Amino acid sequence: MTTTQSSATPPVSRSAGDGQLSWWTQWTGPRTPARLRRVGVLLTLAGLITAVLSLIGGSSRAGAVTDAAGRDTTLAQHAGEIYQALAHADAMATSGYVSAGQEPAAIRTRYDADIANAGKRLAEASRQVAPDDPAAKPLDTLITGLPAYTGLVETARTYNRQGLPLGQSYLAQASQQMRTELLPAAETFRRVEVDALNTDYRTASSLPIAVVVFGIALLLAALDFARRESWRTQRRFNVGVAGATVLVVAGVLWWGLSTVAGESALADANKASDATTALDEARTLVLQARSNESLLLVARSGGSASDSGFTEQLDRLTAKDGPLGVAEKSGADVDDIRAAATVWSDAHARLRRFDDSGDYQKAVRSAVGTDAGSSGAAFAVLDKTVSRAGADAQTRLAAATSAAGDATTLLAFGPAVLFALAAAGFAIGVARRVEEYR
């Protein structure tokens, strides 16, 4: 009798040695453990990617705030001080010349202080500006042009002490160089640094789109995974996944709150910066008007035709779209400045009447004097008022920049650490669910 033996076919899904599923099947198979492994890998990778994006975005934002509070603000302030110091030095040089050889010691002292301050700020700025920086060219113009200007002023003073009218030509040449070369270069330098500062503000206040999108997507994916597992297994809590979800929420909230607080502080800083720049320009217009007033007396021309420089500067100062208007829109109180400008304009009109009527000495006393009603006293009040408003704007700028820095404290690393811990939480939580199937 012949017996036919049936051959048994071994299962293809298990290895011949230990009867376990192959590693490929464990990850790609249709069974629940394989599906859980795939989900765990995706959640973990998404958490790590969000952590990297958060690190990059936070570092960029914190770096922009640091630059705004440090180098760029410092250079912008240096540029503003150079701009004002040069304009004030020119005003003092022309005011001192009016005294016909008897230059008041106070005026000479202030001129020397302005030149020394400008030179100091130029030296400090030159150490921070690279040769390929857009600010390098105007800075070089200032560094090379300032000695030439001071040389012309000293020559004018020498001739003035000797009673020689030739000094008028040197003084006019110096003032012309100041108006057409040095002040425009200082203005360009200031604008470059203010633009760099505004770029920092925009970078620091920009919304981290990638971090927000990935963070919210990761949160939704985690919640969807928890919901599906609860429906499939009737188990409502997984410590790892729940902890990771909380960490994702914390990271997203950290970014959101930091963005809101930072944008508010940076908006205040931007307004304060605009006010500071406008008030710097306002003070320069006042100082240029003062130089025009003094130069007109130096020339002893009389009449009102050459007085247009003074009136043009004050008109620009008080115009609605002028620097005072910009400063007011940026939160500065300019009412006292406008009132002081009106008082000086009236005092200047009296000075011109003295000169036009032939009483030159009385006009000079009004220009350099400190008596009530004199042009010199009215100018001093206006100059002090504008300077005080500018100092207040600088204080606002420093406070707002500091607040922006506080808002970005640990932003470069804090949320990134939370997202990285969330990735670890997802990996651990899902791995424990997989272990339950063994």
PDB file of C-alpha atoms in Angstrom, residues 20-266:
ATOM      1  CA  GLN A  20       9.563  35.931  14.296  1.00  0.00           C
ATOM      2  CA  LEU A  21       8.279  38.488  11.738  1.00  0.00           C
ATOM      3  CA  SER A  22      11.032  39.976   9.593  1.00  0.00           C
ATOM      4  CA  TRP A  23      12.139  43.509  10.478  1.00  0.00           C
ATOM      5  CA  TRP A  24      10.681  44.823   7.210  1.00  0.00           C
ATOM      6  CA  THR A  25       7.309  43.319   7.963  1.00  0.00           C
ATOM      7  CA  GLN A  26       7.448  44.679  11.500  1.00  0.00           C
ATOM      8  CA  TRP A  27       7.659  48.232  10.075  1.00  0.00           C
ATOM      9  CA  THR A  28       5.610  47.982   6.905  1.00  0.00           C
ATOM     10  CA  GLY A  29       3.050  45.328   7.664  1.00  0.00           C
ATOM     11  CA  PRO A  30      -0.658  45.984   8.020  1.00  0.00           C
ATOM     12  CA  ARG A  31      -0.816  44.974  11.655  1.00  0.00           C
ATOM     13  CA  THR A  32      -1.284  47.429  14.531  1.00  0.00           C
ATOM     14  CA  PRO A  33       2.320  47.374  15.869  1.00  0.00           C
ATOM     15  CA  ALA A  34       3.706  48.247  12.434  1.00  0.00           C
ATOM     16  CA  ARG A  35       1.228  51.065  12.090  1.00  0.00           C
ATOM     17  CA  LEU A  36       2.136  52.377  15.543  1.00  0.00           C
ATOM     18  CA  ARG A  37       5.837  52.307  14.704  1.00  0.00           C
ATOM     19  CA  ARG A  38       5.245  54.350  11.562  1.00  0.00           C
ATOM     20  CA  VAL A  39       3.159  56.914  13.434  1.00  0.00           C
ATOM     21  CA  GLY A  40       5.755  57.113  16.179  1.00  0.00           C
ATOM     22  CA  VAL A  41       8.537  57.795  13.677  1.00  0.00           C
ATOM     23  CA  LEU A  42       6.513  60.515  11.958  1.00  0.00           C
ATOM     24  CA  LEU A  43       5.621  62.265  15.237  1.00  0.00           C
ATOM     25  CA  THR A  44       9.199  62.049  16.467  1.00  0.00           C
ATOM     26  CA  LEU A  45      10.643  63.434  13.221  1.00  0.00           C
ATOM     27  CA  ALA A  46       8.061  66.210  13.146  1.00  0.00           C
ATOM     28  CA  GLY A  47       8.985  67.156  16.705  1.00  0.00           C
ATOM     29  CA  LEU A  48      12.690  67.253  15.859  1.00  0.00           C
ATOM     30  CA  ILE A  49      12.080  69.312  12.698  1.00  0.00           C
ATOM     31  CA  THR A  50       9.976  71.789  14.683  1.00  0.00           C
ATOM     32  CA  ALA A  51      12.767  72.000  17.263  1.00  0.00           C
ATOM     33  CA  VAL A  52      15.350  72.787  14.571  1.00  0.00           C
ATOM     34  CA  LEU A  53      13.100  75.423  12.962  1.00  0.00           C
ATOM     35  CA  SER A  54      12.455  76.952  16.364  1.00  0.00           C
ATOM     36  CA  LEU A  55      16.165  77.070  17.095  1.00  0.00           C
ATOM     37  CA  ILE A  56      16.918  78.788  13.783  1.00  0.00           C
ATOM     38  CA  GLY A  57      14.014  81.243  14.054  1.00  0.00           C
ATOM     39  CA  GLY A  58      14.656  82.012  17.706  1.00  0.00           C
ATOM     40  CA  SER A  59      18.372  82.573  17.141  1.00  0.00           C
ATOM     41  CA  SER A  60      17.653  84.901  14.211  1.00  0.00           C
ATOM     42  CA  ARG A  61      15.104  86.873  16.186  1.00  0.00           C
ATOM     43  CA  ALA A  62      17.203  87.104  19.333  1.00  0.00           C
ATOM     44  CA  GLY A  63      20.230  88.091  17.247  1.00  0.00           C
ATOM     45  CA  ALA A  64      18.272  90.883  15.562  1.00  0.00           C
ATOM     46  CA  VAL A  65      17.143  92.226  18.939  1.00  0.00           C
ATOM     47  CA  THR A  66      20.711  92.013  20.227  1.00  0.00           C
ATOM     48  CA  ASP A  67      22.006  93.918  17.198  1.00  0.00           C
ATOM     49  CA  ALA A  68      19.255  96.508  17.578  1.00  0.00           C
ATOM     50  CA  ALA A  69      20.055  96.992  21.246  1.00  0.00           C
ATOM     51  CA  GLY A  70      23.797  96.928  20.660  1.00  0.00           C
ATOM     52  CA  ARG A  71      25.773  97.761  17.558  1.00  0.00           C
ATOM     53  CA  ASP A  72      23.095  99.323  15.360  1.00  0.00           C
ATOM     54  CA  THR A  73      21.578 101.483  18.102  1.00  0.00           C
ATOM     55  CA  THR A  74      25.058 102.576  19.186  1.00  0.00           C
ATOM     56  CA  LEU A  75      26.075 103.513  15.642  1.00  0.00           C
ATOM     57  CA  ALA A  76      22.767 105.295  15.033  1.00  0.00           C
ATOM     58  CA  GLN A  77      23.314 107.302  18.215  1.00  0.00           C
ATOM     59  CA  HIS A  78      26.904 108.065  17.225  1.00  0.00           C
ATOM     60  CA  ALA A  79      25.710 109.232  13.813  1.00  0.00           C
ATOM     61  CA  GLY A  80      23.093 111.480  15.398  1.00  0.00           C
ATOM     62  CA  GLU A  81      25.626 112.942  17.840  1.00  0.00           C
ATOM     63  CA  ILE A  82      28.110 113.586  15.039  1.00  0.00           C
ATOM     64  CA  TYR A  83      25.384 115.269  12.991  1.00  0.00           C
ATOM     65  CA  GLN A  84      24.367 117.541  15.842  1.00  0.00           C
ATOM     66  CA  ALA A  85      27.898 118.225  17.083  1.00  0.00           C
ATOM     67  CA  LEU A  86      29.007 119.427  13.647  1.00  0.00           C
ATOM     68  CA  ALA A  87      25.965 121.647  13.196  1.00  0.00           C
ATOM     69  CA  HIS A  88      26.404 123.071  16.700  1.00  0.00           C
ATOM     70  CA  ALA A  89      30.126 123.646  16.157  1.00  0.00           C
ATOM     71  CA  ASP A  90      29.369 125.635  13.010  1.00  0.00           C
ATOM     72  CA  ALA A  91      26.764 127.689  14.865  1.00  0.00           C
ATOM     73  CA  MET A  92      29.266 128.429  17.627  1.00  0.00           C
ATOM     74  CA  ALA A  93      32.010 129.324  15.139  1.00  0.00           C
ATOM     75  CA  THR A  94      29.842 131.858  13.341  1.00  0.00           C
ATOM     76  CA  SER A  95      28.413 133.224  16.606  1.00  0.00           C
ATOM     77  CA  GLY A  96      31.887 133.731  18.013  1.00  0.00           C
ATOM     78  CA  TYR A  97      33.092 135.509  14.888  1.00  0.00           C
ATOM     79  CA  VAL A  98      30.340 138.116  15.183  1.00  0.00           C
ATOM     80  CA  SER A  99      32.078 139.485  18.293  1.00  0.00           C
ATOM     81  CA  ALA A 100      34.817 140.958  16.073  1.00  0.00           C
ATOM     82  CA  GLY A 101      37.893 139.481  17.722  1.00  0.00           C
ATOM     83  CA  GLN A 102      36.444 139.336  21.227  1.00  0.00           C
ATOM     84  CA  GLU A 103      35.092 135.822  20.996  1.00  0.00           C
ATOM     85  CA  PRO A 104      33.302 134.904  24.250  1.00  0.00           C
ATOM     86  CA  ALA A 105      35.110 132.171  26.157  1.00  0.00           C
ATOM     87  CA  ALA A 106      31.884 130.205  26.637  1.00  0.00           C
ATOM     88  CA  ILE A 107      31.266 130.067  22.885  1.00  0.00           C
ATOM     89  CA  ARG A 108      34.852 128.971  22.186  1.00  0.00           C
ATOM     90  CA  THR A 109      34.586 126.299  24.872  1.00  0.00           C
ATOM     91  CA  ARG A 110      31.380 124.921  23.395  1.00  0.00           C
ATOM     92  CA  TYR A 111      32.891 124.908  19.898  1.00  0.00           C
ATOM     93  CA  ASP A 112      35.931 122.974  21.123  1.00  0.00           C
ATOM     94  CA  ALA A 113      33.684 120.517  22.969  1.00  0.00           C
ATOM     95  CA  ASP A 114      31.604 119.947  19.826  1.00  0.00           C
ATOM     96  CA  ILE A 115      34.663 119.277  17.673  1.00  0.00           C
ATOM     97  CA  ALA A 116      36.134 116.959  20.317  1.00  0.00           C
ATOM     98  CA  ASN A 117      32.832 115.080  20.634  1.00  0.00           C
ATOM     99  CA  ALA A 118      32.504 114.704  16.872  1.00  0.00           C
ATOM    100  CA  GLY A 119      36.084 113.426  16.619  1.00  0.00           C
ATOM    101  CA  LYS A 120      35.549 110.955  19.454  1.00  0.00           C
ATOM    102  CA  ARG A 121      32.342 109.573  17.925  1.00  0.00           C
ATOM    103  CA  LEU A 122      33.994 109.296  14.514  1.00  0.00           C
ATOM    104  CA  ALA A 123      36.846 107.285  16.012  1.00  0.00           C
ATOM    105  CA  GLU A 124      34.431 104.974  17.831  1.00  0.00           C
ATOM    106  CA  ALA A 125      32.300 104.495  14.725  1.00  0.00           C
ATOM    107  CA  SER A 126      35.296 103.777  12.496  1.00  0.00           C
ATOM    108  CA  ARG A 127      36.224 100.841  14.732  1.00  0.00           C
ATOM    109  CA  GLN A 128      32.792  99.260  14.220  1.00  0.00           C
ATOM    110  CA  VAL A 129      32.253  99.930  10.501  1.00  0.00           C
ATOM    111  CA  ALA A 130      33.779  97.460   8.066  1.00  0.00           C
ATOM    112  CA  PRO A 131      35.404  98.717   4.836  1.00  0.00           C
ATOM    113  CA  ASP A 132      32.574  97.263   2.714  1.00  0.00           C
ATOM    114  CA  ASP A 133      29.837  98.691   4.931  1.00  0.00           C
ATOM    115  CA  PRO A 134      27.539 101.263   3.240  1.00  0.00           C
ATOM    116  CA  ALA A 135      28.437 103.670   6.055  1.00  0.00           C
ATOM    117  CA  ALA A 136      32.159 103.498   5.293  1.00  0.00           C
ATOM    118  CA  LYS A 137      32.148 106.101   2.492  1.00  0.00           C
ATOM    119  CA  PRO A 138      30.329 108.927   4.350  1.00  0.00           C
ATOM    120  CA  LEU A 139      32.399 108.107   7.423  1.00  0.00           C
ATOM    121  CA  ASP A 140      35.620 108.562   5.424  1.00  0.00           C
ATOM    122  CA  THR A 141      34.310 111.890   4.119  1.00  0.00           C
ATOM    123  CA  LEU A 142      33.736 113.068   7.679  1.00  0.00           C
ATOM    124  CA  ILE A 143      37.100 111.857   8.961  1.00  0.00           C
ATOM    125  CA  THR A 144      39.042 113.587   6.169  1.00  0.00           C
ATOM    126  CA  GLY A 145      36.853 116.695   5.975  1.00  0.00           C
ATOM    127  CA  LEU A 146      36.703 117.647   9.647  1.00  0.00           C
ATOM    128  CA  PRO A 147      40.389 118.706   9.928  1.00  0.00           C
ATOM    129  CA  ALA A 148      39.996 120.852   6.803  1.00  0.00           C
ATOM    130  CA  TYR A 149      36.951 122.549   8.320  1.00  0.00           C
ATOM    131  CA  THR A 150      38.642 123.290  11.637  1.00  0.00           C
ATOM    132  CA  GLY A 151      41.668 124.645   9.761  1.00  0.00           C
ATOM    133  CA  LEU A 152      39.484 127.137   7.872  1.00  0.00           C
ATOM    134  CA  VAL A 153      37.796 128.215  11.105  1.00  0.00           C
ATOM    135  CA  GLU A 154      41.131 128.789  12.852  1.00  0.00           C
ATOM    136  CA  THR A 155      42.385 130.836   9.907  1.00  0.00           C
ATOM    137  CA  ALA A 156      39.223 132.939  10.010  1.00  0.00           C
ATOM    138  CA  ARG A 157      39.702 133.514  13.745  1.00  0.00           C
ATOM    139  CA  THR A 158      43.310 134.581  13.241  1.00  0.00           C
ATOM    140  CA  TYR A 159      42.328 137.243  10.712  1.00  0.00           C
ATOM    141  CA  ASN A 160      39.386 138.287  12.857  1.00  0.00           C
ATOM    142  CA  ARG A 161      41.609 138.894  15.887  1.00  0.00           C
ATOM    143  CA  GLN A 162      43.778 141.092  13.681  1.00  0.00           C
ATOM    144  CA  GLY A 163      40.751 143.035  12.534  1.00  0.00           C
ATOM    145  CA  LEU A 164      41.207 141.955   8.915  1.00  0.00           C
ATOM    146  CA  PRO A 165      38.032 141.385   6.844  1.00  0.00           C
ATOM    147  CA  LEU A 166      39.725 138.486   5.013  1.00  0.00           C
ATOM    148  CA  GLY A 167      38.562 136.249   7.825  1.00  0.00           C
ATOM    149  CA  GLN A 168      34.996 136.556   6.553  1.00  0.00           C
ATOM    150  CA  SER A 169      35.954 134.693   3.392  1.00  0.00           C
ATOM    151  CA  TYR A 170      37.529 131.811   5.326  1.00  0.00           C
ATOM    152  CA  LEU A 171      34.555 131.599   7.676  1.00  0.00           C
ATOM    153  CA  ALA A 172      32.112 131.567   4.771  1.00  0.00           C
ATOM    154  CA  GLN A 173      34.185 128.860   3.076  1.00  0.00           C
ATOM    155  CA  ALA A 174      34.193 126.782   6.270  1.00  0.00           C
ATOM    156  CA  SER A 175      30.454 127.153   6.714  1.00  0.00           C
ATOM    157  CA  GLN A 176      29.921 126.263   3.051  1.00  0.00           C
ATOM    158  CA  GLN A 177      31.976 123.095   3.500  1.00  0.00           C
ATOM    159  CA  MET A 178      29.923 122.228   6.559  1.00  0.00           C
ATOM    160  CA  ARG A 179      26.605 122.651   4.747  1.00  0.00           C
ATOM    161  CA  THR A 180      27.543 121.008   1.438  1.00  0.00           C
ATOM    162  CA  GLU A 181      30.001 118.293   2.493  1.00  0.00           C
ATOM    163  CA  LEU A 182      30.160 117.417   6.178  1.00  0.00           C
ATOM    164  CA  LEU A 183      26.509 117.648   7.182  1.00  0.00           C
ATOM    165  CA  PRO A 184      25.282 115.731   4.086  1.00  0.00           C
ATOM    166  CA  ALA A 185      27.860 113.005   4.833  1.00  0.00           C
ATOM    167  CA  ALA A 186      26.740 112.907   8.463  1.00  0.00           C
ATOM    168  CA  GLU A 187      23.113 112.686   7.317  1.00  0.00           C
ATOM    169  CA  THR A 188      23.961 109.795   4.957  1.00  0.00           C
ATOM    170  CA  PHE A 189      25.827 108.008   7.743  1.00  0.00           C
ATOM    171  CA  ARG A 190      22.867 108.467  10.062  1.00  0.00           C
ATOM    172  CA  ARG A 191      20.337 107.245   7.468  1.00  0.00           C
ATOM    173  CA  VAL A 192      22.375 104.108   6.763  1.00  0.00           C
ATOM    174  CA  GLU A 193      22.497 103.222  10.442  1.00  0.00           C
ATOM    175  CA  VAL A 194      18.819 104.043  11.003  1.00  0.00           C
ATOM    176  CA  ASP A 195      17.914 101.815   8.037  1.00  0.00           C
ATOM    177  CA  ALA A 196      20.006  99.006   9.536  1.00  0.00           C
ATOM    178  CA  LEU A 197      18.238  99.516  12.857  1.00  0.00           C
ATOM    179  CA  ASN A 198      14.815  99.377  11.185  1.00  0.00           C
ATOM    180  CA  THR A 199      15.837  96.176   9.389  1.00  0.00           C
ATOM    181  CA  ASP A 200      16.646  94.651  12.766  1.00  0.00           C
ATOM    182  CA  TYR A 201      13.225  95.697  14.048  1.00  0.00           C
ATOM    183  CA  ARG A 202      11.500  94.039  11.084  1.00  0.00           C
ATOM    184  CA  THR A 203      13.496  90.833  11.506  1.00  0.00           C
ATOM    185  CA  ALA A 204      12.872  90.716  15.240  1.00  0.00           C
ATOM    186  CA  SER A 205       9.135  91.272  14.885  1.00  0.00           C
ATOM    187  CA  SER A 206       8.497  88.952  11.916  1.00  0.00           C
ATOM    188  CA  LEU A 207       6.107  86.059  12.537  1.00  0.00           C
ATOM    189  CA  PRO A 208       7.892  82.654  12.537  1.00  0.00           C
ATOM    190  CA  ILE A 209       5.594  81.071   9.946  1.00  0.00           C
ATOM    191  CA  ALA A 210       7.463  77.771   9.670  1.00  0.00           C
ATOM    192  CA  VAL A 211       7.585  77.244  13.441  1.00  0.00           C
ATOM    193  CA  VAL A 212       3.902  78.081  13.861  1.00  0.00           C
ATOM    194  CA  VAL A 213       2.802  75.850  10.958  1.00  0.00           C
ATOM    195  CA  PHE A 214       4.885  72.858  12.064  1.00  0.00           C
ATOM    196  CA  GLY A 215       3.996  73.344  15.711  1.00  0.00           C
ATOM    197  CA  ILE A 216       0.257  73.477  15.059  1.00  0.00           C
ATOM    198  CA  ALA A 217       0.456  70.577  12.590  1.00  0.00           C
ATOM    199  CA  LEU A 218       2.375  68.519  15.168  1.00  0.00           C
ATOM    200  CA  LEU A 219      -0.202  69.352  17.830  1.00  0.00           C
ATOM    201  CA  LEU A 220      -3.109  68.362  15.581  1.00  0.00           C
ATOM    202  CA  ALA A 221      -1.373  65.134  14.590  1.00  0.00           C
ATOM    203  CA  ALA A 222      -0.771  64.232  18.237  1.00  0.00           C
ATOM    204  CA  LEU A 223      -4.389  64.939  19.164  1.00  0.00           C
ATOM    205  CA  ASP A 224      -5.631  62.909  16.187  1.00  0.00           C
ATOM    206  CA  PHE A 225      -3.394  59.997  17.162  1.00  0.00           C
ATOM    207  CA  ALA A 226      -4.660  60.092  20.753  1.00  0.00           C
ATOM    208  CA  ARG A 227      -8.278  60.203  19.555  1.00  0.00           C
ATOM    209  CA  ARG A 228      -7.852  57.245  17.210  1.00  0.00           C
ATOM    210  CA  GLU A 229      -6.089  55.144  19.834  1.00  0.00           C
ATOM    211  CA  SER A 230      -8.804  55.926  22.352  1.00  0.00           C
ATOM    212  CA  TRP A 231     -11.466  54.821  19.866  1.00  0.00           C
ATOM    213  CA  ARG A 232      -9.623  51.646  18.838  1.00  0.00           C
ATOM    214  CA  THR A 233      -8.460  50.429  22.252  1.00  0.00           C
ATOM    215  CA  GLN A 234     -10.758  52.200  24.722  1.00  0.00           C
ATOM    216  CA  ARG A 235      -7.612  53.461  26.467  1.00  0.00           C
ATOM    217  CA  ARG A 236      -7.758  57.164  27.025  1.00  0.00           C
ATOM    218  CA  PHE A 237      -4.340  58.026  28.404  1.00  0.00           C
ATOM    219  CA  ASN A 238      -0.748  57.505  27.301  1.00  0.00           C
ATOM    220  CA  VAL A 239       1.775  59.256  29.540  1.00  0.00           C
ATOM    221  CA  GLY A 240       4.412  59.754  26.859  1.00  0.00           C
ATOM    222  CA  VAL A 241       2.064  61.059  24.175  1.00  0.00           C
ATOM    223  CA  ALA A 242       0.135  63.230  26.641  1.00  0.00           C
ATOM    224  CA  GLY A 243       3.338  64.753  28.017  1.00  0.00           C
ATOM    225  CA  ALA A 244       4.655  65.380  24.504  1.00  0.00           C
ATOM    226  CA  THR A 245       1.388  67.089  23.541  1.00  0.00           C
ATOM    227  CA  VAL A 246       1.636  69.388  26.553  1.00  0.00           C
ATOM    228  CA  LEU A 247       5.222  70.254  25.600  1.00  0.00           C
ATOM    229  CA  VAL A 248       4.150  71.112  22.041  1.00  0.00           C
ATOM    230  CA  VAL A 249       1.402  73.369  23.381  1.00  0.00           C
ATOM    231  CA  ALA A 250       3.939  75.054  25.685  1.00  0.00           C
ATOM    232  CA  GLY A 251       6.380  75.609  22.821  1.00  0.00           C
ATOM    233  CA  VAL A 252       3.742  77.126  20.553  1.00  0.00           C
ATOM    234  CA  LEU A 253       2.447  79.347  23.371  1.00  0.00           C
ATOM    235  CA  TRP A 254       5.995  80.482  24.169  1.00  0.00           C
ATOM    236  CA  TRP A 255       6.434  81.607  20.585  1.00  0.00           C
ATOM    237  CA  GLY A 256       3.003  83.247  20.485  1.00  0.00           C
ATOM    238  CA  LEU A 257       3.386  85.209  23.723  1.00  0.00           C
ATOM    239  CA  SER A 258       6.946  86.210  22.872  1.00  0.00           C
ATOM    240  CA  THR A 259       5.839  87.411  19.437  1.00  0.00           C
ATOM    241  CA  VAL A 260       3.010  89.534  20.854  1.00  0.00           C
ATOM    242  CA  ALA A 261       5.175  91.053  23.595  1.00  0.00           C
ATOM    243  CA  GLY A 262       8.127  91.555  21.262  1.00  0.00           C
ATOM    244  CA  GLU A 263       6.063  93.202  18.529  1.00  0.00           C
ATOM    245  CA  SER A 264       4.565  95.635  21.040  1.00  0.00           C
ATOM    246  CA  ALA A 265       7.970  96.573  22.427  1.00  0.00           C
ATOM    247  CA  LEU A 266       9.550  96.819  18.974  1.00  0.00           C
TER     248      LEU A 266
END
